[in-house]
PDB file of C-alpha atoms in Angstrom:
ATOM      1  CA  PRO A  31     -71.196  12.782 135.527  1.00 92.00           C
ATOM      2  CA  GLY A  32     -68.923  15.028 133.512  1.00 94.00           C
ATOM      3  CA  THR A  33     -69.674  16.816 130.276  1.00 97.00           C
ATOM      4  CA  ALA A  34     -70.720  15.349 126.935  1.00 97.00           C
ATOM      5  CA  ARG A  35     -67.618  14.898 124.779  1.00 98.00           C
ATOM      6  CA  TYR A  36     -66.004  13.178 121.829  1.00 97.00           C
ATOM      7  CA  GLY A  37     -62.491  11.813 121.371  1.00 97.00           C
ATOM      8  CA  ALA A  38     -62.547  10.203 124.825  1.00 98.00           C
ATOM      9  CA  VAL A  39     -60.514   7.128 125.750  1.00 98.00           C
ATOM     10  CA  ALA A  40     -61.796   4.080 127.635  1.00 97.00           C
ATOM     11  CA  PHE A  41     -60.809   0.717 129.062  1.00 97.00           C
ATOM     12  CA  GLY A  42     -62.251  -2.026 131.263  1.00 97.00           C
ATOM     13  CA  VAL A  43     -60.362  -3.637 134.161  1.00 97.00           C
ATOM     14  CA  SER A  44     -61.138  -5.349 137.491  1.00 95.00           C
ATOM     15  CA  GLY A  45     -64.857  -5.469 136.770  1.00 96.00           C
ATOM     16  CA  LYS A  46     -65.266  -1.764 136.060  1.00 97.00           C
ATOM     17  CA  GLY A  47     -65.356   0.442 132.969  1.00 98.00           C
ATOM     18  CA  TYR A  48     -63.379   3.674 132.802  1.00 98.00           C
ATOM     19  CA  ILE A  49     -63.675   6.663 130.482  1.00 98.00           C
ATOM     20  CA  GLY A  50     -61.968  10.030 130.391  1.00 98.00           C
ATOM     21  CA  CYS A  51     -60.195  12.814 128.502  1.00 98.00           C
ATOM     22  CA  GLY A  52     -61.705  13.975 125.181  1.00 98.00           C
ATOM     23  CA  TYR A  53     -63.019  17.292 123.941  1.00 98.00           C
ATOM     24  CA  ASP A  54     -66.184  19.257 124.822  1.00 98.00           C
ATOM     25  CA  GLY A  55     -65.119  22.628 123.402  1.00 98.00           C
ATOM     26  CA  ASN A  56     -62.099  22.383 125.697  1.00 98.00           C
ATOM     27  CA  TYR A  57     -59.566  19.585 126.034  1.00 98.00           C
ATOM     28  CA  LEU A  58     -60.189  17.386 129.062  1.00 98.00           C
ATOM     29  CA  LYS A  59     -58.341  15.045 131.438  1.00 98.00           C
ATOM     30  CA  ASP A  60     -61.079  14.107 133.928  1.00 98.00           C
ATOM     31  CA  PHE A  61     -61.828  10.385 134.433  1.00 98.00           C
ATOM     32  CA  TYR A  62     -64.836   8.340 135.553  1.00 98.00           C
ATOM     33  CA  ALA A  63     -65.431   4.745 136.648  1.00 98.00           C
ATOM     34  CA  PHE A  64     -68.594   2.738 135.991  1.00 98.00           C
ATOM     35  CA  THR A  65     -69.608  -0.139 138.298  1.00 98.00           C
ATOM     36  CA  PRO A  66     -72.061  -2.481 136.519  1.00 97.00           C
ATOM     37  CA  GLY A  67     -73.302  -4.161 139.707  1.00 96.00           C
ATOM     38  CA  SER A  68     -74.675  -0.905 141.122  1.00 97.00           C
ATOM     39  CA  ASN A  69     -75.252   0.724 137.727  1.00 98.00           C
ATOM     40  CA  SER A  70     -73.377   3.770 138.999  1.00 98.00           C
ATOM     41  CA  TRP A  71     -70.651   6.205 137.977  1.00 98.00           C
ATOM     42  CA  GLU A  72     -68.054   7.933 140.129  1.00 97.00           C
ATOM     43  CA  GLN A  73     -65.408  10.485 139.322  1.00 98.00           C
ATOM     44  CA  ILE A  74     -61.850   9.306 139.978  1.00 98.00           C
ATOM     45  CA  VAL A  75     -58.483  11.038 139.986  1.00 97.00           C
ATOM     46  CA  SER A  76     -57.754  12.691 136.641  1.00 98.00           C
ATOM     47  CA  ILE A  77     -54.921  11.370 134.500  1.00 98.00           C
ATOM     48  CA  GLY A  78     -51.701  13.274 135.060  1.00 96.00           C
ATOM     49  CA  GLY A  79     -49.896  15.327 132.456  1.00 95.00           C
ATOM     50  CA  SER A  80     -51.587  16.827 129.453  1.00 95.00           C
ATOM     51  CA  LYS A  81     -55.248  17.162 128.641  1.00 98.00           C
ATOM     52  CA  ARG A  82     -55.924  15.232 125.453  1.00 98.00           C
ATOM     53  CA  SER A  83     -58.357  14.046 122.813  1.00 98.00           C
ATOM     54  CA  GLY A  84     -57.916  11.016 120.555  1.00 98.00           C
ATOM     55  CA  ALA A  85     -55.743   9.078 123.027  1.00 98.00           C
ATOM     56  CA  THR A  86     -55.099   5.316 122.934  1.00 98.00           C
ATOM     57  CA  SER A  87     -55.382   2.713 125.694  1.00 98.00           C
ATOM     58  CA  PHE A  88     -54.309  -0.882 126.216  1.00 97.00           C
ATOM     59  CA  ILE A  89     -54.129  -3.319 129.147  1.00 97.00           C
ATOM     60  CA  ILE A  90     -51.242  -5.617 130.074  1.00 96.00           C
ATOM     61  CA  ASP A  91     -51.598  -7.928 133.102  1.00 95.00           C
ATOM     62  CA  ASN A  92     -54.601  -5.972 134.420  1.00 96.00           C
ATOM     63  CA  THR A  93     -52.713  -2.675 134.211  1.00 97.00           C
ATOM     64  CA  PRO A  94     -54.224  -0.039 131.895  1.00 98.00           C
ATOM     65  CA  TYR A  95     -51.932   2.272 129.917  1.00 98.00           C
ATOM     66  CA  ILE A  96     -52.794   5.520 128.105  1.00 98.00           C
ATOM     67  CA  CYS A  97     -50.679   7.311 125.522  1.00 97.00           C
ATOM     68  CA  CYS A  98     -50.906   9.569 122.469  1.00 97.00           C
ATOM     69  CA  GLY A  99     -53.621  12.103 121.679  1.00 98.00           C
ATOM     70  CA  GLU A 100     -53.485  15.792 120.898  1.00 98.00           C
ATOM     71  CA  ASN A 101     -54.214  19.122 122.523  1.00 98.00           C
ATOM     72  CA  ASN A 102     -54.862  22.157 120.330  1.00 96.00           C
ATOM     73  CA  GLY A 103     -52.735  20.791 117.504  1.00 94.00           C
ATOM     74  CA  GLU A 104     -49.891  19.615 119.744  1.00 96.00           C
ATOM     75  CA  TYR A 105     -49.312  15.847 119.861  1.00 96.00           C
ATOM     76  CA  ILE A 106     -48.997  14.478 123.378  1.00 96.00           C
ATOM     77  CA  TYR A 107     -45.852  12.616 124.406  1.00 94.00           C
ATOM     78  CA  ASP A 108     -46.458  11.844 128.102  1.00 95.00           C
ATOM     79  CA  PHE A 109     -47.375   8.213 128.887  1.00 96.00           C
ATOM     80  CA  TRP A 110     -49.287   6.892 131.924  1.00 98.00           C
ATOM     81  CA  LYS A 111     -50.390   3.698 133.634  1.00 98.00           C
ATOM     82  CA  PHE A 112     -53.280   3.319 136.066  1.00 98.00           C
ATOM     83  CA  ASN A 113     -53.472   1.243 139.252  1.00 97.00           C
ATOM     84  CA  PRO A 114     -57.121   0.189 139.696  1.00 96.00           C
ATOM     85  CA  SER A 115     -56.521  -0.931 143.299  1.00 95.00           C
ATOM     86  CA  SER A 116     -55.141   2.389 144.529  1.00 96.00           C
ATOM     87  CA  GLY A 117     -56.862   4.573 141.934  1.00 95.00           C
ATOM     88  CA  SER A 118     -53.555   6.280 141.152  1.00 97.00           C
ATOM     89  CA  TRP A 119     -51.682   7.173 137.955  1.00 98.00           C
ATOM     90  CA  THR A 120     -47.943   6.704 137.352  1.00 97.00           C
ATOM     91  CA  GLN A 121     -46.016   8.503 134.631  1.00 96.00           C
ATOM     92  CA  LEU A 122     -43.777   6.379 132.402  1.00 95.00           C
ATOM     93  CA  ARG A 123     -41.086   7.310 129.884  1.00 92.00           C
ATOM     94  CA  ASP A 124     -42.143   9.776 127.199  1.00 92.00           C
ATOM     95  CA  ILE A 125     -43.048   8.423 123.763  1.00 93.00           C
ATOM     96  CA  ALA A 126     -40.942  11.092 122.061  1.00 88.00           C
ATOM     97  CA  ASN A 127     -37.285  12.039 122.251  1.00 76.00           C
ATOM     98  CA  THR A 128     -37.538  14.716 124.926  1.00 71.00           C
ATOM     99  CA  ASP A 129     -33.998  14.111 126.249  1.00 62.00           C
ATOM    100  CA  ASP A 130     -35.308  13.820 129.799  1.00 61.00           C
ATOM    101  CA  ASP A 131     -33.342  10.608 130.288  1.00 58.00           C
ATOM    102  CA  LYS A 132     -30.080  10.071 128.408  1.00 57.00           C
ATOM    103  CA  ASP A 133     -29.546   6.553 129.802  1.00 55.00           C
ATOM    104  CA  TYR A 134     -31.742   4.870 127.198  1.00 56.00           C
ATOM    105  CA  ASP A 135     -32.477   5.097 123.493  1.00 55.00           C
ATOM    106  CA  ASP A 136     -35.706   7.060 123.120  1.00 58.00           C
ATOM    107  CA  ASP A 137     -35.378   8.070 119.485  1.00 69.00           C
ATOM    108  CA  TYR A 138     -39.099   7.542 119.092  1.00 78.00           C
ATOM    109  CA  ASN A 139     -41.587   8.878 116.582  1.00 83.00           C
ATOM    110  CA  ILE A 140     -44.737   7.494 118.182  1.00 94.00           C
ATOM    111  CA  VAL A 141     -46.796  10.608 118.986  1.00 96.00           C
ATOM    112  CA  ARG A 142     -50.110  10.779 117.126  1.00 97.00           C
ATOM    113  CA  LYS A 143     -53.875  10.828 117.684  1.00 98.00           C
ATOM    114  CA  ASN A 144     -56.582   8.262 116.901  1.00 98.00           C
ATOM    115  CA  ALA A 145     -54.145   5.332 116.952  1.00 98.00           C
ATOM    116  CA  VAL A 146     -55.154   1.798 117.942  1.00 97.00           C
ATOM    117  CA  ALA A 147     -53.486  -0.729 120.203  1.00 97.00           C
ATOM    118  CA  PHE A 148     -53.943  -4.339 121.231  1.00 96.00           C
ATOM    119  CA  VAL A 149     -52.026  -6.881 123.306  1.00 96.00           C
ATOM    120  CA  ILE A 150     -50.512 -10.196 122.184  1.00 95.00           C
ATOM    121  CA  ASP A 151     -48.741 -12.430 124.709  1.00 93.00           C
ATOM    122  CA  GLY A 152     -48.167  -9.625 127.201  1.00 93.00           C
ATOM    123  CA  THR A 153     -46.804  -7.142 124.643  1.00 95.00           C
ATOM    124  CA  ALA A 154     -48.750  -4.124 123.377  1.00 96.00           C
ATOM    125  CA  TYR A 155     -48.740  -3.148 119.705  1.00 97.00           C
ATOM    126  CA  LEU A 156     -49.722   0.338 118.525  1.00 97.00           C
ATOM    127  CA  SER A 157     -50.348   1.401 114.925  1.00 97.00           C
ATOM    128  CA  CYS A 158     -52.185   3.708 112.508  1.00 98.00           C
ATOM    129  CA  GLY A 159     -53.513   7.107 113.577  1.00 98.00           C
ATOM    130  CA  GLU A 160     -52.449  10.522 112.359  1.00 97.00           C
ATOM    131  CA  SER A 161     -49.989  13.305 113.090  1.00 95.00           C
ATOM    132  CA  GLY A 162     -50.454  15.779 110.276  1.00 91.00           C
ATOM    133  CA  SER A 163     -50.871  12.847 107.885  1.00 95.00           C
ATOM    134  CA  VAL A 164     -52.114   9.293 108.367  1.00 97.00           C
ATOM    135  CA  ARG A 165     -49.646   6.761 109.776  1.00 96.00           C
ATOM    136  CA  SER A 166     -48.748   3.134 109.111  1.00 96.00           C
ATOM    137  CA  ASP A 167     -45.672   2.759 111.342  1.00 95.00           C
ATOM    138  CA  SER A 168     -46.159   0.340 114.223  1.00 95.00           C
ATOM    139  CA  TRP A 169     -44.549  -0.060 117.637  1.00 96.00           C
ATOM    140  CA  LYS A 170     -44.465  -2.595 120.441  1.00 95.00           C
ATOM    141  CA  TYR A 171     -44.274  -1.760 124.140  1.00 96.00           C
ATOM    142  CA  MET A 172     -42.365  -3.929 126.610  1.00 93.00           C
ATOM    143  CA  PRO A 173     -43.611  -3.101 130.129  1.00 95.00           C
ATOM    144  CA  SER A 174     -40.762  -4.829 131.957  1.00 93.00           C
ATOM    145  CA  GLN A 175     -38.323  -2.346 130.390  1.00 91.00           C
ATOM    146  CA  ASP A 176     -40.718   0.572 129.845  1.00 93.00           C
ATOM    147  CA  LEU A 177     -39.385   0.792 126.294  1.00 91.00           C
ATOM    148  CA  TRP A 178     -40.829   0.836 122.776  1.00 93.00           C
ATOM    149  CA  GLU A 179     -39.465  -0.815 119.635  1.00 93.00           C
ATOM    150  CA  GLU A 180     -40.515  -0.247 116.040  1.00 92.00           C
ATOM    151  CA  VAL A 181     -41.961  -3.322 114.305  1.00 93.00           C
ATOM    152  CA  ALA A 182     -43.490  -4.130 110.916  1.00 92.00           C
ATOM    153  CA  LYS A 183     -45.613  -1.327 109.542  1.00 94.00           C
ATOM    154  CA  PHE A 184     -49.344  -1.781 109.002  1.00 96.00           C
ATOM    155  CA  LYS A 185     -49.778  -3.521 105.629  1.00 94.00           C
ATOM    156  CA  GLY A 186     -53.185  -2.140 104.673  1.00 96.00           C
ATOM    157  CA  THR A 187     -53.853   1.299 103.243  1.00 96.00           C
ATOM    158  CA  THR A 188     -52.591   3.928 105.665  1.00 97.00           C
ATOM    159  CA  ARG A 189     -55.454   5.087 107.894  1.00 97.00           C
ATOM    160  CA  THR A 190     -56.697   6.669 111.102  1.00 97.00           C
ATOM    161  CA  ALA A 191     -59.679   6.254 113.456  1.00 95.00           C
ATOM    162  CA  THR A 192     -59.593   2.474 113.178  1.00 96.00           C
ATOM    163  CA  ALA A 193     -60.802  -0.085 115.710  1.00 96.00           C
ATOM    164  CA  SER A 194     -58.838  -2.990 117.163  1.00 96.00           C
ATOM    165  CA  PHE A 195     -59.386  -6.059 119.292  1.00 95.00           C
ATOM    166  CA  SER A 196     -57.436  -8.996 120.677  1.00 94.00           C
ATOM    167  CA  ASN A 197     -58.014 -12.219 122.598  1.00 92.00           C
ATOM    168  CA  GLY A 198     -54.523 -11.978 124.096  1.00 90.00           C
ATOM    169  CA  GLU A 199     -53.029 -14.311 121.498  1.00 91.00           C
ATOM    170  CA  ARG A 200     -54.142 -12.672 118.246  1.00 93.00           C
ATOM    171  CA  GLY A 201     -54.598  -8.977 117.406  1.00 95.00           C
ATOM    172  CA  PHE A 202     -56.686  -7.320 114.692  1.00 96.00           C
ATOM    173  CA  VAL A 203     -57.195  -3.877 113.134  1.00 97.00           C
ATOM    174  CA  VAL A 204     -60.507  -3.150 111.409  1.00 97.00           C
ATOM    175  CA  SER A 205     -62.165  -0.303 109.487  1.00 97.00           C
ATOM    176  CA  GLY A 206     -60.823   3.262 109.687  1.00 97.00           C
ATOM    177  CA  LYS A 207     -60.629   6.183 107.286  1.00 97.00           C
ATOM    178  CA  SER A 208     -58.252   8.228 105.161  1.00 96.00           C
ATOM    179  CA  SER A 209     -59.534  11.650 104.151  1.00 94.00           C
ATOM    180  CA  THR A 210     -63.124  10.997 102.971  1.00 95.00           C
ATOM    181  CA  TYR A 211     -62.543   7.293 102.212  1.00 96.00           C
ATOM    182  CA  ARG A 212     -63.893   4.719 104.674  1.00 97.00           C
ATOM    183  CA  PHE A 213     -62.477   1.189 104.985  1.00 97.00           C
ATOM    184  CA  ASP A 214     -64.269  -2.080 105.748  1.00 96.00           C
ATOM    185  CA  ASP A 215     -61.303  -4.479 105.671  1.00 97.00           C
ATOM    186  CA  THR A 216     -59.751  -6.460 108.536  1.00 97.00           C
ATOM    187  CA  TRP A 217     -56.045  -7.100 109.193  1.00 97.00           C
ATOM    188  CA  GLU A 218     -54.255  -9.407 111.625  1.00 96.00           C
ATOM    189  CA  LEU A 219     -50.743  -8.859 112.969  1.00 94.00           C
ATOM    190  CA  HIS A 220     -48.380 -11.835 113.037  1.00 91.00           C
ATOM    191  CA  PRO A 221     -45.582 -10.404 115.209  1.00 87.00           C
ATOM    192  CA  ASP A 222     -43.131 -13.261 114.637  1.00 82.00           C
ATOM    193  CA  GLU A 223     -43.464 -13.374 110.848  1.00 76.00           C
ATOM    194  CA  TYR A 224     -41.729 -10.356 109.354  1.00 59.00           C
ATOM    195  CA  ASP A 225     -38.287  -9.181 108.304  1.00 51.00           C
ATOM    196  CA  ASP A 226     -37.150  -6.377 110.584  1.00 56.00           C
ATOM    197  CA  ASP A 227     -35.477  -4.087 108.068  1.00 53.00           C
ATOM    198  CA  ALA A 228     -37.702  -4.634 105.037  1.00 50.00           C
ATOM    199  CA  ASP A 229     -41.026  -4.297 106.807  1.00 58.00           C
ATOM    200  CA  LYS A 230     -40.275  -1.030 108.560  1.00 57.00           C
ATOM    201  CA  ARG A 231     -39.846   0.811 105.262  1.00 52.00           C
TER     202      ARG A 231
END
C-alpha cells in the first residue's frame, strides 16, 4: 500500500518490519507494517508531528525512535517513539533548542537529514548527515532521561547518506558520500575511548 517514494525511514521490531515517511513529490508521514508470516502489509497510524524525508531511526529495548529529516528545506526537530504493542506514537523532547521546556539544557544542534544511528549497550549514537553542509558531529541519546549529549565527532571524512549497523555491543558506519565523491571505508565507534573536549572540535 501507499505510494512509491524515496527518503523513507524503516525499522524492524517484534517480528514485523515498518516503513514510512519519505517523498513522492510531496513530503509524507504515513506508515506501514509488514508481517512476514502472512506476507502482508497494513497501514498503521501515521507518525505525529512533521512530514519528513531523510529521517533516522534506532531501537532501544524494543522501542523504535525516529528523529531528524527535512521538509521543503526545513530541518525537522520533533522526536518520536513508537509502541509496537499499542500501535501508538509518543512525542519526546525536541532535538533543537525550541525553548518549549526551560527545565533542562536543550542547547542542541542535532537537526539534519540522512544521518545514521546505531545502539551500543542501550545507548543510541547518531552521526553524519547534512544540514546545508555535511556533518561530522555526533550525539548520544539516553532514553531514561530523554536527553542528548554531544560525543566524539566522526573521525572519517565528513559525509552524508551513510549506512550503519550494530550488534548491540559494537557500532559501525560504512560508505556514504560528500558532493560527488563516494566512500567505501568502514569506521567503528569506541564510545569509552575519547577525550571529551578534544574530540568534539
